CSV table of C-alpha atoms in Angstrom, one decimal:
chain,number,residue,atom,x,y,z
A,1,LYS,CA,0.0,0.0,0.0
A,2,ALA,CA,2.8,2.4,0.8
A,3,ALA,CA,4.5,1.6,-2.5
A,4,LEU,CA,1.4,2.1,-4.5
A,5,THR,CA,0.7,5.3,-2.6
A,6,GLU,CA,4.2,6.6,-3.6
A,7,ARG,CA,3.7,5.7,-7.2
A,8,THR,CA,0.3,7.3,-7.4
A,9,ALA,CA,1.3,10.4,-5.6
A,10,ARG,CA,4.3,10.9,-7.9
A,11,ARG,CA,2.1,10.6,-10.9
A,12,TRP,CA,-0.4,13.1,-9.5
A,13,LEU,CA,2.1,15.7,-8.2
A,14,GLU,CA,4.2,15.5,-11.4
A,15,GLY,CA,1.0,16.3,-13.5
A,16,ARG,CA,0.7,12.9,-15.1
A,17,MET,CA,-2.9,12.5,-14.0
A,18,ALA,CA,-5.0,15.1,-15.6
A,19,ARG,CA,-8.3,14.6,-13.9
A,20,SER,CA,-9.0,14.6,-10.2
A,21,HIS,CA,-12.4,12.8,-10.4
A,22,CYS,CA,-15.0,11.6,-12.8
A,23,PRO,CA,-17.4,14.3,-14.1
A,24,HIS,CA,-21.1,14.4,-13.4
A,25,GLY,CA,-20.9,12.6,-10.1
A,26,SER,CA,-20.0,9.2,-11.6
A,27,ASP,CA,-17.1,8.4,-9.1
A,28,PRO,CA,-17.6,5.0,-7.5
A,29,LYS,CA,-18.6,5.2,-3.8
A,30,PRO,CA,-15.6,4.5,-1.5
A,31,PRO,CA,-15.9,1.4,0.7
A,32,ASP,CA,-17.1,1.9,4.2
A,33,LYS,CA,-13.8,0.4,5.4
A,34,PRO,CA,-10.5,-0.1,3.4
A,35,ALA,CA,-9.4,-3.6,2.6
A,36,ARG,CA,-7.1,-4.9,5.3
A,37,ASP,CA,-5.1,-8.0,5.8
A,38,ASN,CA,-5.1,-9.9,9.1
A,39,ARG,CA,-1.5,-9.4,10.1
A,40,VAL,CA,-2.5,-7.1,13.0
A,41,GLU,CA,-4.9,-8.3,15.6
A,42,ILE,CA,-7.5,-5.5,16.1
A,43,VAL,CA,-8.9,-5.3,19.7
A,44,ALA,CA,-10.9,-2.8,21.7
A,45,SER,CA,-9.0,0.4,22.5
A,46,GLY,CA,-8.6,-0.6,26.2
A,47,LYS,CA,-7.3,-4.0,25.4
A,48,THR,CA,-4.0,-3.2,23.6
A,49,GLN,CA,-0.8,-3.9,25.3
A,50,ARG,CA,0.7,-1.2,27.5
A,51,LEU,CA,3.5,0.6,25.7
A,52,GLY,CA,5.6,1.4,28.7
A,53,LYS,CA,8.1,4.3,28.9
A,54,GLY,CA,10.8,3.1,26.6
A,55,GLY,CA,13.1,1.7,29.2
A,56,THR,CA,13.2,-1.8,27.8
A,57,LEU,CA,13.6,-3.1,24.2
A,58,ALA,CA,10.1,-4.6,24.4
A,59,SER,CA,8.6,-1.2,25.4
A,60,ARG,CA,10.5,0.6,22.6
A,61,GLN,CA,9.3,-2.1,20.1
A,62,ALA,CA,5.7,-1.6,21.3
A,63,ILE,CA,6.0,2.2,20.9
A,64,ILE,CA,7.4,2.0,17.4
A,65,HIS,CA,4.7,-0.6,16.5
A,66,SER,CA,2.0,1.7,17.7
A,67,LEU,CA,3.3,4.5,15.6
A,68,THR,CA,3.7,2.3,12.6
A,69,HIS,CA,0.0,1.2,12.9
A,70,ILE,CA,-1.1,4.8,13.2
A,71,GLU,CA,0.7,5.7,10.0
A,72,ASN,CA,-0.8,2.8,8.2
A,73,TRP,CA,-4.3,4.0,9.1
A,74,ALA,CA,-3.4,7.5,8.2
A,75,VAL,CA,-2.6,6.5,4.6
A,76,ASP,CA,-6.2,5.1,4.4
A,77,LEU,CA,-7.6,8.3,5.9
A,78,SER,CA,-5.7,10.5,3.4
A,79,TRP,CA,-7.0,8.6,0.4
A,80,ASP,CA,-10.5,8.3,1.8
A,81,ILE,CA,-11.0,12.1,2.2
A,82,ILE,CA,-10.0,12.4,-1.5
A,83,ALA,CA,-12.2,9.7,-2.7
A,84,ARG,CA,-15.2,10.4,-0.5
A,85,PHE,CA,-15.4,14.1,-0.6
A,86,GLY,CA,-13.1,15.5,-3.4
A,87,GLY,CA,-15.5,15.1,-6.3
A,88,ALA,CA,-18.7,15.1,-4.3
A,89,ARG,CA,-17.9,18.6,-2.9
A,90,ASN,CA,-16.3,19.8,-6.1
A,91,MET,CA,-13.1,20.7,-4.3
A,92,PRO,CA,-10.3,22.5,-6.2
A,93,ARG,CA,-7.3,20.7,-7.5
A,94,GLU,CA,-5.2,22.2,-4.6
A,95,PHE,CA,-7.3,20.1,-2.2
A,96,PHE,CA,-6.2,17.0,-4.0
A,97,ASP,CA,-2.6,18.2,-4.1
A,98,ASP,CA,-2.6,18.6,-0.3
A,99,PHE,CA,-4.1,15.3,0.6
A,100,VAL,CA,-2.2,13.3,-2.0
A,101,ARG,CA,1.0,14.8,-0.5
A,102,VAL,CA,-0.3,13.9,3.0
A,103,ALA,CA,-0.9,10.3,1.8
A,104,GLN,CA,2.6,10.1,0.3
A,105,GLU,CA,4.2,11.3,3.5
A,106,GLU,CA,2.1,9.0,5.7
A,107,GLY,CA,3.1,6.1,3.5
A,108,LYS,CA,6.8,7.2,3.8
A,109,HIS,CA,6.4,7.3,7.6
A,110,PHE,CA,4.9,3.8,7.6
A,111,SER,CA,7.8,2.4,5.5
A,112,LEU,CA,10.5,4.1,7.7
A,113,LEU,CA,8.9,3.0,10.9
A,114,ASN,CA,8.3,-0.5,9.6
A,115,LYS,CA,11.9,-0.8,8.6
A,116,ARG,CA,13.0,0.5,12.0
A,117,LEU,CA,10.8,-1.9,13.8
A,118,GLU,CA,12.4,-4.8,11.9
A,119,ALA,CA,15.9,-3.5,12.7
A,120,MET,CA,14.8,-3.7,16.4
A,121,GLY,CA,14.0,-7.4,16.0
A,122,SER,CA,10.3,-7.1,15.7
A,123,HIS,CA,7.7,-6.7,12.9
A,124,TYR,CA,4.4,-5.1,12.0
A,125,GLY,CA,1.8,-7.4,13.5
A,126,ALA,CA,3.8,-8.4,16.6
A,127,PHE,CA,1.5,-6.4,18.8
A,128,SER,CA,-2.3,-5.8,18.7
A,129,ALA,CA,-3.8,-2.5,17.8
A,130,HIS,CA,-7.2,-0.7,18.0
A,131,ASP,CA,-9.3,0.8,15.3
A,132,GLY,CA,-10.1,4.1,16.9
A,133,LEU,CA,-9.0,6.3,14.1
A,134,TRP,CA,-11.2,4.5,11.6
A,135,GLU,CA,-14.1,4.4,14.0
A,136,SER,CA,-14.1,8.2,14.3
A,137,ALA,CA,-13.7,8.5,10.5
A,138,THR,CA,-16.8,6.4,10.1
A,139,ALA,CA,-18.7,8.9,12.3
A,140,SER,CA,-17.7,11.7,9.9
A,141,ALA,CA,-18.3,9.8,6.6
A,142,ASP,CA,-21.1,12.1,5.6
A,143,MET,CA,-19.6,15.5,6.4
A,144,LEU,CA,-16.3,16.9,5.1
A,145,GLU,CA,-16.2,19.6,7.7
A,146,ALA,CA,-16.4,17.0,10.5
A,147,ARG,CA,-13.8,14.8,8.8
A,148,LEU,CA,-11.4,17.7,8.6
A,149,ALA,CA,-12.0,19.0,12.1
A,150,VAL,CA,-11.8,15.6,13.9
A,151,GLU,CA,-9.3,13.5,11.9
A,152,HIS,CA,-7.1,16.1,10.3
A,153,CYS,CA,-7.1,18.7,13.1
A,154,VAL,CA,-7.9,17.2,16.5
A,155,HIS,CA,-6.2,13.8,16.0
A,156,GLU,CA,-3.3,15.2,14.1
A,157,ALA,CA,-2.7,17.8,16.7
A,158,ARG,CA,-2.9,15.2,19.5
A,159,GLY,CA,0.0,13.5,17.7
A,160,LEU,CA,2.0,16.7,18.0
A,161,ASP,CA,1.2,16.9,21.7
A,162,VAL,CA,2.6,13.4,22.5
A,163,LEU,CA,5.5,13.1,20.0
A,164,PRO,CA,8.0,15.2,22.0
A,165,GLN,CA,7.6,13.0,25.1
A,166,THR,CA,7.8,9.9,22.9
A,167,ILE,CA,11.1,11.1,21.4
A,168,ALA,CA,12.5,11.9,24.8
A,169,ARG,CA,11.6,8.4,26.1
A,170,LEU,CA,13.2,6.7,23.2
A,171,ARG,CA,16.4,8.8,23.5
A,172,SER,CA,16.5,8.2,27.2
A,173,GLY,CA,16.2,4.5,26.5
A,174,GLY,CA,19.2,4.6,24.3
A,175,ASP,CA,17.4,4.4,21.0
A,176,ALA,CA,18.7,7.5,19.3
A,177,GLU,CA,18.0,6.2,15.8
A,178,SER,CA,14.2,5.9,16.4
A,179,ALA,CA,14.2,9.3,18.2
A,180,ASP,CA,16.0,11.0,15.3
A,181,LEU,CA,13.6,9.5,12.8
A,182,LEU,CA,10.7,10.9,14.7
A,183,SER,CA,12.2,14.3,15.5
A,184,ASP,CA,13.9,15.0,12.1
A,185,ILE,CA,11.4,13.6,9.6
A,186,ILE,CA,8.0,12.6,11.0
A,187,TYR,CA,7.4,15.4,13.6
A,188,PRO,CA,7.8,18.4,11.1
A,189,GLU,CA,5.8,16.7,8.4
A,190,GLU,CA,2.9,16.0,10.8
A,191,ILE,CA,2.8,19.7,11.6
A,192,SER,CA,2.1,20.3,7.9
A,193,HIS,CA,-0.7,17.7,7.9
A,194,CYS,CA,-2.5,19.4,10.7
A,195,ALA,CA,-2.1,22.7,8.8
A,196,ALA,CA,-3.7,21.1,5.7
A,197,GLY,CA,-6.7,20.0,7.7
A,198,LEU,CA,-7.2,23.5,9.1
A,199,ARG,CA,-6.6,25.2,5.8
A,200,TRP,CA,-9.4,23.3,4.1
A,201,PHE,CA,-11.8,23.7,7.1
A,202,LYS,CA,-11.3,27.5,6.7
A,203,PHE,CA,-11.8,27.1,2.9
A,204,LEU,CA,-15.2,25.6,3.5
A,205,HIS,CA,-16.1,28.6,5.6
A,206,GLU,CA,-15.0,31.3,3.2
A,207,GLY,CA,-17.3,34.3,3.6
A,208,SER,CA,-17.7,33.7,7.3
A,209,SER,CA,-15.8,35.7,9.9
A,210,HIS,CA,-12.9,34.2,11.8
A,211,ASP,CA,-15.0,34.1,15.0
A,212,ALA,CA,-17.8,32.4,13.2
A,213,THR,CA,-15.5,29.8,11.6
A,214,VAL,CA,-13.9,29.0,15.0
A,215,ALA,CA,-17.4,28.7,16.6
A,216,SER,CA,-18.4,26.3,13.8
A,217,PHE,CA,-15.3,24.2,14.5
A,218,HIS,CA,-16.1,24.0,18.2
A,219,SER,CA,-19.7,23.0,17.4
A,220,ILE,CA,-18.6,20.3,14.9
A,221,VAL,CA,-16.0,18.8,17.2
A,222,ARG,CA,-18.4,18.7,20.1
A,223,ALA,CA,-20.9,16.8,17.9
A,224,HIS,CA,-18.5,14.3,16.4
A,225,PHE,CA,-15.7,13.8,19.0
A,226,TYR,CA,-16.3,12.0,22.2
A,227,GLY,CA,-15.2,13.8,25.3
A,228,LEU,CA,-13.0,16.8,26.0
A,229,LEU,CA,-9.6,17.5,24.4
A,230,LYS,CA,-6.9,16.6,27.0
A,231,PRO,CA,-4.0,18.9,27.9
A,232,PRO,CA,-1.1,19.4,28.0
A,233,PHE,CA,-1.0,20.8,24.5
A,234,ASN,CA,2.0,21.4,22.4
A,235,ASP,CA,1.2,25.0,21.8
A,236,GLU,CA,4.3,25.7,19.8
A,237,ALA,CA,3.8,22.9,17.2
A,238,ARG,CA,0.1,23.6,17.0
A,239,ALA,CA,0.8,27.3,16.3
A,240,LEU,CA,3.2,26.4,13.5
A,241,ALA,CA,0.3,24.6,11.9
A,242,GLY,CA,-1.9,27.7,12.4
A,243,PHE,CA,-3.9,25.9,15.0
A,244,THR,CA,-3.7,28.5,17.7
A,245,SER,CA,-5.3,28.2,21.1
A,246,GLU,CA,-8.7,29.7,20.3
A,247,TRP,CA,-9.4,26.7,18.2
A,248,TYR,CA,-8.8,24.0,20.8
A,249,LEU,CA,-8.6,25.4,24.4
A,250,PRO,CA,-12.4,25.9,24.7
A,251,LEU,CA,-12.8,22.2,23.7
A,252,SER,CA,-10.8,21.2,26.7
A,253,MET,CA,-13.3,22.7,29.1
A,254,PRO,CA,-16.9,21.6,29.7
A,255,THR,CA,-19.6,23.9,28.3
A,256,PRO,CA,-22.0,25.4,30.9
A,257,LYS,CA,-24.6,22.8,29.8
A,258,LEU,CA,-22.2,19.9,30.4
A,259,GLN,CA,-21.3,21.4,33.8
A,260,GLN,CA,-24.9,21.6,34.8
A,261,SER,CA,-25.5,18.0,33.8
A,262,ALA,CA,-22.5,16.8,35.7
A,263,SER,CA,-23.8,18.5,38.9
A,264,GLU,CA,-27.3,17.1,38.7
């Protein structure tokens, strides 16, 4: 899948694919769920193995495996937003450019992490994983605004929050190679992925004021994301993506209605 993504992305980005979608709404409907092999056991989110803090080889393998799995699902999400919404919402070619590039980079991340995992004496499929990313994608399958807000802003930004600690734990555990891979390649590119999600959410609200667009973002996330956003937040990395605090801080606090319900 990563290799096919790379080939397809190169063709698109080099201008060797002239048309982004079929005219007159004749694109085939994307599947509800991408085809998957059975190499990874999928379990409920609370049933996966604990990752640990990187102090042992087994813990570092589990951490890299978890990241490898996330990147695998991220490839699917990148192509799905193109196939599900690009033609249906008559998005401009630049939308396709952005998410083809995201798919290409997520595929590269998967390949690099998978190679690193094997160098550590493990393999993709050695640990179980959960399907949380795709479950939330299913909940936004009918609304591009929700898909952008939840998957490509909230989830992407959460990755930015936790990566610095992950890098520090790997480095402290003596795995400088994995730490460098995350800090030098994956981390900066994930900032650009969050930026793409926010850019196209704003595009869909052209003509609205900034405050109205932010309010719409809050409303959509509250409707499609379970629970509150959890600090601490990586404010610096989020700001580099244009995802400044007014977008997410209110989502970390209960609304007055929720506070009233909790007190009853």
